[in-house]
PDB file of C-alpha atoms in Angstrom:
ATOM      1  CA  UNK A  25     232.850 283.846  37.552  1.00 52.00           C
ATOM      2  CA  UNK A  26     232.007 281.122  35.137  1.00 58.00           C
ATOM      3  CA  UNK A  27     229.958 282.252  32.161  1.00 87.00           C
ATOM      4  CA  UNK A  28     228.284 280.358  29.367  1.00 93.00           C
ATOM      5  CA  UNK A  29     227.966 281.987  25.951  1.00 93.00           C
ATOM      6  CA  UNK A  30     225.754 280.928  23.100  1.00 94.00           C
ATOM      7  CA  UNK A  31     226.661 283.211  20.233  1.00 93.00           C
ATOM      8  CA  UNK A  32     223.790 282.207  17.947  1.00 95.00           C
ATOM      9  CA  UNK A  33     220.453 283.629  19.126  1.00 93.00           C
ATOM     10  CA  UNK A  34     218.695 281.908  16.219  1.00 96.00           C
ATOM     11  CA  UNK A  35     219.467 279.081  13.832  1.00 97.00           C
ATOM     12  CA  UNK A  36     217.477 277.335  11.153  1.00 97.00           C
ATOM     13  CA  UNK A  37     217.901 274.000   9.429  1.00 98.00           C
ATOM     14  CA  UNK A  38     216.150 272.130   6.682  1.00 97.00           C
ATOM     15  CA  UNK A  39     214.393 268.966   7.723  1.00 97.00           C
ATOM     16  CA  UNK A  40     216.713 265.925   7.452  1.00 97.00           C
ATOM     17  CA  UNK A  41     219.805 268.151   7.376  1.00 97.00           C
ATOM     18  CA  UNK A  42     222.442 268.598  10.079  1.00 98.00           C
ATOM     19  CA  UNK A  43     222.882 271.655  12.277  1.00 98.00           C
ATOM     20  CA  UNK A  44     225.475 272.606  14.865  1.00 98.00           C
ATOM     21  CA  UNK A  45     224.769 274.879  17.815  1.00 98.00           C
ATOM     22  CA  UNK A  46     227.705 276.637  19.447  1.00 98.00           C
ATOM     23  CA  UNK A  47     228.520 277.067  23.107  1.00 97.00           C
ATOM     24  CA  UNK A  48     231.600 278.399  24.841  1.00 97.00           C
ATOM     25  CA  UNK A  49     232.233 278.753  28.521  1.00 95.00           C
ATOM     26  CA  UNK A  50     234.687 280.355  30.826  1.00 94.00           C
ATOM     27  CA  UNK A  51     236.194 278.459  33.733  1.00 92.00           C
ATOM     28  CA  UNK A  52     239.488 277.973  35.493  1.00 91.00           C
ATOM     29  CA  UNK A  53     238.441 274.545  36.741  1.00 91.00           C
ATOM     30  CA  UNK A  54     239.389 271.209  35.210  1.00 91.00           C
ATOM     31  CA  UNK A  55     236.592 269.064  36.569  1.00 92.00           C
ATOM     32  CA  UNK A  56     233.054 270.032  35.638  1.00 93.00           C
ATOM     33  CA  UNK A  57     229.992 268.963  33.679  1.00 94.00           C
ATOM     34  CA  UNK A  58     228.355 270.334  30.583  1.00 95.00           C
ATOM     35  CA  UNK A  59     224.777 269.895  29.422  1.00 95.00           C
ATOM     36  CA  UNK A  60     222.492 270.696  26.536  1.00 96.00           C
ATOM     37  CA  UNK A  61     218.826 271.209  27.366  1.00 94.00           C
ATOM     38  CA  UNK A  62     215.935 271.562  24.948  1.00 94.00           C
ATOM     39  CA  UNK A  63     212.945 273.787  25.681  1.00 89.00           C
ATOM     40  CA  UNK A  64     210.073 273.228  23.226  1.00 88.00           C
ATOM     41  CA  UNK A  65     207.070 275.578  23.024  1.00 82.00           C
ATOM     42  CA  UNK A  66     205.574 273.756  26.014  1.00 76.00           C
ATOM     43  CA  UNK A  67     208.413 275.497  27.973  1.00 76.00           C
ATOM     44  CA  UNK A  68     209.397 272.308  29.819  1.00 80.00           C
ATOM     45  CA  UNK A  69     213.159 271.800  29.924  1.00 84.00           C
ATOM     46  CA  UNK A  70     214.360 268.459  28.615  1.00 89.00           C
ATOM     47  CA  UNK A  71     217.875 267.121  29.036  1.00 91.00           C
ATOM     48  CA  UNK A  72     219.384 266.329  25.636  1.00 95.00           C
ATOM     49  CA  UNK A  73     222.933 265.324  26.418  1.00 95.00           C
ATOM     50  CA  UNK A  74     225.528 265.444  29.184  1.00 94.00           C
ATOM     51  CA  UNK A  75     229.330 265.507  29.116  1.00 95.00           C
ATOM     52  CA  UNK A  76     231.831 265.043  31.913  1.00 93.00           C
ATOM     53  CA  UNK A  77     234.895 267.226  31.428  1.00 94.00           C
ATOM     54  CA  UNK A  78     237.285 264.431  32.424  1.00 92.00           C
ATOM     55  CA  UNK A  79     236.045 262.270  29.547  1.00 90.00           C
ATOM     56  CA  UNK A  80     237.763 262.837  26.231  1.00 86.00           C
ATOM     57  CA  UNK A  81     235.159 260.916  24.278  1.00 92.00           C
ATOM     58  CA  UNK A  82     232.326 263.055  22.971  1.00 95.00           C
ATOM     59  CA  UNK A  83     228.891 262.164  24.301  1.00 93.00           C
ATOM     60  CA  UNK A  84     226.275 260.863  21.863  1.00 93.00           C
ATOM     61  CA  UNK A  85     222.540 260.311  22.207  1.00 93.00           C
ATOM     62  CA  UNK A  86     220.932 258.986  19.037  1.00 95.00           C
ATOM     63  CA  UNK A  87     220.840 261.908  16.568  1.00 97.00           C
ATOM     64  CA  UNK A  88     222.466 264.278  19.059  1.00 97.00           C
ATOM     65  CA  UNK A  89     226.209 264.480  19.579  1.00 97.00           C
ATOM     66  CA  UNK A  90     228.632 266.998  21.001  1.00 97.00           C
ATOM     67  CA  UNK A  91     232.034 268.281  20.009  1.00 97.00           C
ATOM     68  CA  UNK A  92     233.786 268.908  23.299  1.00 97.00           C
ATOM     69  CA  UNK A  93     237.005 270.888  22.980  1.00 96.00           C
ATOM     70  CA  UNK A  94     238.262 271.292  26.521  1.00 95.00           C
ATOM     71  CA  UNK A  95     241.271 273.441  25.756  1.00 95.00           C
ATOM     72  CA  UNK A  96     239.157 275.781  23.669  1.00 96.00           C
ATOM     73  CA  UNK A  97     236.333 275.660  26.247  1.00 96.00           C
ATOM     74  CA  UNK A  98     233.891 274.839  23.514  1.00 97.00           C
ATOM     75  CA  UNK A  99     230.894 272.522  23.676  1.00 97.00           C
ATOM     76  CA  UNK A 100     228.864 272.438  20.466  1.00 98.00           C
ATOM     77  CA  UNK A 101     225.775 270.346  19.803  1.00 98.00           C
ATOM     78  CA  UNK A 102     225.258 268.596  16.496  1.00 98.00           C
ATOM     79  CA  UNK A 103     221.786 267.497  15.495  1.00 98.00           C
ATOM     80  CA  UNK A 104     221.749 265.048  12.593  1.00 98.00           C
ATOM     81  CA  UNK A 105     218.764 264.231  10.414  1.00 97.00           C
ATOM     82  CA  UNK A 106     216.828 267.160  11.856  1.00 98.00           C
ATOM     83  CA  UNK A 107     213.147 266.599  12.513  1.00 97.00           C
ATOM     84  CA  UNK A 108     210.293 269.048  12.891  1.00 96.00           C
ATOM     85  CA  UNK A 109     210.069 268.067  16.546  1.00 95.00           C
ATOM     86  CA  UNK A 110     213.588 269.345  17.121  1.00 96.00           C
ATOM     87  CA  UNK A 111     212.345 272.920  16.834  1.00 96.00           C
ATOM     88  CA  UNK A 112     212.911 274.485  20.238  1.00 96.00           C
ATOM     89  CA  UNK A 113     215.147 276.699  22.323  1.00 94.00           C
ATOM     90  CA  UNK A 114     218.404 274.970  23.166  1.00 96.00           C
ATOM     91  CA  UNK A 115     220.341 275.891  26.289  1.00 94.00           C
ATOM     92  CA  UNK A 116     223.926 275.047  27.068  1.00 96.00           C
ATOM     93  CA  UNK A 117     224.752 274.676  30.771  1.00 94.00           C
ATOM     94  CA  UNK A 118     227.855 274.366  32.925  1.00 93.00           C
ATOM     95  CA  UNK A 119     228.060 272.855  36.362  1.00 90.00           C
ATOM     96  CA  UNK A 120     230.788 272.538  38.932  1.00 88.00           C
ATOM     97  CA  UNK A 121     229.713 271.635  42.448  1.00 84.00           C
ATOM     98  CA  UNK A 122     226.724 273.754  43.346  1.00 80.00           C
ATOM     99  CA  UNK A 123     227.456 276.319  40.677  1.00 83.00           C
ATOM    100  CA  UNK A 124     225.189 275.805  37.695  1.00 86.00           C
ATOM    101  CA  UNK A 125     224.980 278.332  34.881  1.00 89.00           C
ATOM    102  CA  UNK A 126     223.013 278.466  31.670  1.00 91.00           C
ATOM    103  CA  UNK A 127     223.581 280.252  28.398  1.00 92.00           C
ATOM    104  CA  UNK A 128     220.980 282.597  26.941  1.00 90.00           C
ATOM    105  CA  UNK A 129     219.810 279.979  24.467  1.00 93.00           C
ATOM    106  CA  UNK A 130     219.604 279.393  20.708  1.00 95.00           C
ATOM    107  CA  UNK A 131     216.240 279.224  19.002  1.00 95.00           C
ATOM    108  CA  UNK A 132     216.263 276.466  16.391  1.00 97.00           C
ATOM    109  CA  UNK A 133     213.750 276.500  13.555  1.00 97.00           C
ATOM    110  CA  UNK A 134     213.298 273.423  11.396  1.00 97.00           C
ATOM    111  CA  UNK A 135     211.978 274.036   7.894  1.00 97.00           C
ATOM    112  CA  UNK A 136     209.925 271.320   6.201  1.00 94.00           C
TER     113      UNK A 136
ATOM    114  CA  UNK B1131     208.217 256.448  36.876  1.00 81.00           C
ATOM    115  CA  UNK B1132     208.996 259.838  38.316  1.00 82.00           C
ATOM    116  CA  UNK B1133     206.923 262.892  37.543  1.00 90.00           C
ATOM    117  CA  UNK B1134     207.156 266.492  38.586  1.00 93.00           C
ATOM    118  CA  UNK B1135     204.206 268.844  38.872  1.00 94.00           C
ATOM    119  CA  UNK B1136     203.994 272.600  39.138  1.00 96.00           C
ATOM    120  CA  UNK B1137     201.029 274.834  39.716  1.00 94.00           C
ATOM    121  CA  UNK B1138     199.590 277.091  38.793  1.00 95.00           C
ATOM    122  CA  UNK B1139     200.572 277.045  35.137  1.00 93.00           C
ATOM    123  CA  UNK B1140     199.913 280.765  34.743  1.00 95.00           C
ATOM    124  CA  UNK B1141     199.523 283.497  37.311  1.00 96.00           C
ATOM    125  CA  UNK B1142     198.830 287.218  37.059  1.00 97.00           C
ATOM    126  CA  UNK B1143     199.423 289.157  40.268  1.00 97.00           C
ATOM    127  CA  UNK B1144     199.490 292.845  41.206  1.00 97.00           C
ATOM    128  CA  UNK B1145     202.643 294.469  42.528  1.00 97.00           C
ATOM    129  CA  UNK B1146     202.886 294.098  46.295  1.00 96.00           C
ATOM    130  CA  UNK B1147     200.777 290.954  46.491  1.00 97.00           C
ATOM    131  CA  UNK B1148     202.053 287.674  47.966  1.00 97.00           C
ATOM    132  CA  UNK B1149     203.137 284.672  45.946  1.00 96.00           C
ATOM    133  CA  UNK B1150     203.112 280.931  46.447  1.00 97.00           C
ATOM    134  CA  UNK B1151     204.194 278.523  43.733  1.00 97.00           C
ATOM    135  CA  UNK B1152     204.162 274.835  44.425  1.00 97.00           C
ATOM    136  CA  UNK B1153     206.211 271.978  43.057  1.00 97.00           C
ATOM    137  CA  UNK B1154     205.814 268.304  43.872  1.00 97.00           C
ATOM    138  CA  UNK B1155     207.686 265.240  42.735  1.00 96.00           C
ATOM    139  CA  UNK B1156     206.254 261.738  42.556  1.00 95.00           C
ATOM    140  CA  UNK B1157     207.915 258.386  42.260  1.00 93.00           C
ATOM    141  CA  UNK B1158     211.162 259.088  44.080  1.00 92.00           C
ATOM    142  CA  UNK B1159     212.425 259.703  47.593  1.00 92.00           C
ATOM    143  CA  UNK B1160     214.726 262.392  48.966  1.00 94.00           C
ATOM    144  CA  UNK B1161     215.135 264.221  45.668  1.00 96.00           C
ATOM    145  CA  UNK B1162     217.315 267.265  45.291  1.00 95.00           C
ATOM    146  CA  UNK B1163     214.997 270.132  44.362  1.00 97.00           C
ATOM    147  CA  UNK B1164     215.610 273.387  42.523  1.00 95.00           C
ATOM    148  CA  UNK B1165     213.819 276.610  41.629  1.00 95.00           C
ATOM    149  CA  UNK B1166     214.910 278.492  38.507  1.00 93.00           C
ATOM    150  CA  UNK B1167     213.689 281.697  36.927  1.00 93.00           C
ATOM    151  CA  UNK B1168     213.783 282.432  33.232  1.00 87.00           C
ATOM    152  CA  UNK B1169     213.291 286.049  32.246  1.00 78.00           C
ATOM    153  CA  UNK B1170     212.038 286.774  28.731  1.00 72.00           C
ATOM    154  CA  UNK B1171     214.730 285.918  26.160  1.00 70.00           C
ATOM    155  CA  UNK B1172     217.213 284.904  28.822  1.00 73.00           C
ATOM    156  CA  UNK B1173     218.680 281.695  30.148  1.00 79.00           C
ATOM    157  CA  UNK B1174     217.849 280.107  33.454  1.00 87.00           C
ATOM    158  CA  UNK B1175     218.904 281.572  36.752  1.00 88.00           C
ATOM    159  CA  UNK B1176     219.149 279.281  39.748  1.00 90.00           C
ATOM    160  CA  UNK B1177     217.224 280.764  42.678  1.00 93.00           C
ATOM    161  CA  UNK B1178     217.152 278.067  45.358  1.00 94.00           C
ATOM    162  CA  UNK B1179     218.051 274.463  45.835  1.00 94.00           C
ATOM    163  CA  UNK B1180     217.358 271.937  48.545  1.00 95.00           C
ATOM    164  CA  UNK B1181     219.113 268.675  49.342  1.00 93.00           C
ATOM    165  CA  UNK B1182     216.634 267.660  52.056  1.00 92.00           C
ATOM    166  CA  UNK B1183     213.610 268.618  54.134  1.00 92.00           C
ATOM    167  CA  UNK B1184     214.050 272.017  55.711  1.00 88.00           C
ATOM    168  CA  UNK B1185     217.391 272.602  53.945  1.00 92.00           C
ATOM    169  CA  UNK B1186     217.325 275.559  51.569  1.00 92.00           C
ATOM    170  CA  UNK B1187     220.238 277.250  49.856  1.00 90.00           C
ATOM    171  CA  UNK B1188     219.783 280.601  48.169  1.00 87.00           C
ATOM    172  CA  UNK B1189     221.820 281.511  45.144  1.00 82.00           C
ATOM    173  CA  UNK B1190     220.549 285.009  44.463  1.00 79.00           C
ATOM    174  CA  UNK B1191     219.533 287.604  47.096  1.00 66.00           C
ATOM    175  CA  UNK B1192     216.030 288.848  46.382  1.00 79.00           C
ATOM    176  CA  UNK B1193     212.561 289.182  47.825  1.00 89.00           C
ATOM    177  CA  UNK B1194     211.760 285.536  47.147  1.00 94.00           C
ATOM    178  CA  UNK B1195     212.035 282.651  49.574  1.00 95.00           C
ATOM    179  CA  UNK B1196     211.695 278.891  49.350  1.00 96.00           C
ATOM    180  CA  UNK B1197     210.561 276.189  51.706  1.00 95.00           C
ATOM    181  CA  UNK B1198     210.508 272.419  51.695  1.00 96.00           C
ATOM    182  CA  UNK B1199     207.870 271.305  54.179  1.00 94.00           C
ATOM    183  CA  UNK B1200     207.813 267.733  52.899  1.00 94.00           C
ATOM    184  CA  UNK B1201     210.312 265.465  51.188  1.00 95.00           C
ATOM    185  CA  UNK B1202     208.839 265.904  47.718  1.00 96.00           C
ATOM    186  CA  UNK B1203     207.335 269.366  48.013  1.00 96.00           C
ATOM    187  CA  UNK B1204     209.110 272.590  47.204  1.00 97.00           C
ATOM    188  CA  UNK B1205     207.429 275.986  47.540  1.00 97.00           C
ATOM    189  CA  UNK B1206     208.524 279.349  46.190  1.00 97.00           C
ATOM    190  CA  UNK B1207     207.099 282.363  48.014  1.00 96.00           C
ATOM    191  CA  UNK B1208     207.165 286.092  48.231  1.00 96.00           C
ATOM    192  CA  UNK B1209     205.548 288.480  50.703  1.00 95.00           C
ATOM    193  CA  UNK B1210     205.427 291.367  48.226  1.00 95.00           C
ATOM    194  CA  UNK B1211     205.905 290.900  44.508  1.00 96.00           C
ATOM    195  CA  UNK B1212     207.905 293.332  42.386  1.00 94.00           C
ATOM    196  CA  UNK B1213     207.494 294.024  38.691  1.00 94.00           C
ATOM    197  CA  UNK B1214     210.909 292.452  38.169  1.00 90.00           C
ATOM    198  CA  UNK B1215     209.615 289.156  39.545  1.00 93.00           C
ATOM    199  CA  UNK B1216     207.759 288.519  36.291  1.00 92.00           C
ATOM    200  CA  UNK B1217     209.103 285.550  34.417  1.00 92.00           C
ATOM    201  CA  UNK B1218     208.895 281.833  33.914  1.00 92.00           C
ATOM    202  CA  UNK B1219     209.595 279.739  36.994  1.00 95.00           C
ATOM    203  CA  UNK B1220     210.832 276.207  36.620  1.00 93.00           C
ATOM    204  CA  UNK B1221     211.130 273.578  39.300  1.00 95.00           C
ATOM    205  CA  UNK B1222     213.518 270.676  38.822  1.00 94.00           C
ATOM    206  CA  UNK B1223     214.680 267.600  40.660  1.00 94.00           C
ATOM    207  CA  UNK B1224     217.683 265.305  40.527  1.00 92.00           C
ATOM    208  CA  UNK B1225     218.803 262.096  42.164  1.00 91.00           C
ATOM    209  CA  UNK B1226     222.287 263.381  42.882  1.00 86.00           C
ATOM    210  CA  UNK B1227     222.793 267.035  43.759  1.00 85.00           C
ATOM    211  CA  UNK B1228     223.331 269.058  40.597  1.00 82.00           C
ATOM    212  CA  UNK B1229     223.582 266.046  38.380  1.00 81.00           C
ATOM    213  CA  UNK B1230     221.113 265.403  35.565  1.00 84.00           C
ATOM    214  CA  UNK B1231     218.044 267.487  36.365  1.00 88.00           C
ATOM    215  CA  UNK B1232     214.448 266.846  35.349  1.00 90.00           C
ATOM    216  CA  UNK B1233     212.314 269.921  34.930  1.00 90.00           C
ATOM    217  CA  UNK B1234     208.640 270.538  35.536  1.00 92.00           C
ATOM    218  CA  UNK B1235     206.270 272.259  33.108  1.00 90.00           C
ATOM    219  CA  UNK B1236     206.867 275.678  34.652  1.00 92.00           C
ATOM    220  CA  UNK B1237     204.738 278.571  35.899  1.00 94.00           C
ATOM    221  CA  UNK B1238     204.410 281.788  33.955  1.00 94.00           C
ATOM    222  CA  UNK B1239     204.160 284.719  36.380  1.00 95.00           C
ATOM    223  CA  UNK B1240     203.149 288.186  35.272  1.00 95.00           C
ATOM    224  CA  UNK B1241     203.315 290.961  37.838  1.00 95.00           C
ATOM    225  CA  UNK B1242     201.333 294.074  36.910  1.00 96.00           C
TER     226      UNK B1242
END
């Protein structure tokens, strides 16, 4: 079974600094999708970034970028120029077909 | 623009009582719909998904059920709640099945 592991239950970053959140996954498939979702205190889940496994180029969305290492089955999220509004739980997710799995999450604190 | 609504926002129910959580989507047609549960400190677990009216797929065997009586309405039900049903329930929709998903605000359920 495919599993998604986020090894950092909590992370903190100084405002305006850069932080990287880790995610690894286990799969025997070659074609799949990876996601990072943000869950602020409001609890609503917000899509941050999406990566197709067949694409070698790392996805980027403004201050958010990923480091996708397919062979290592690693999918880390880098947040540049961290802002107070970035404070949230971040979930890594894997999808292939109808199988969608989420990691346990990393709580990010941003210090002013 | 598309919006997704869930209600109630918070619910406290005794063990053995019935449950009905509602989710509706506005601004789109024939959405793919999903119910997730998030236990305290855990990631999301996919419970049900629906690709069309009357079509429900269950991912996890349990005492919960789902129905889709209308195109943009998705209902999560139970005849008798268990303590283990406590958690945060999120509804989501997507244009393409299991592609980028947009989540609702969630319902916090506490079973006592």
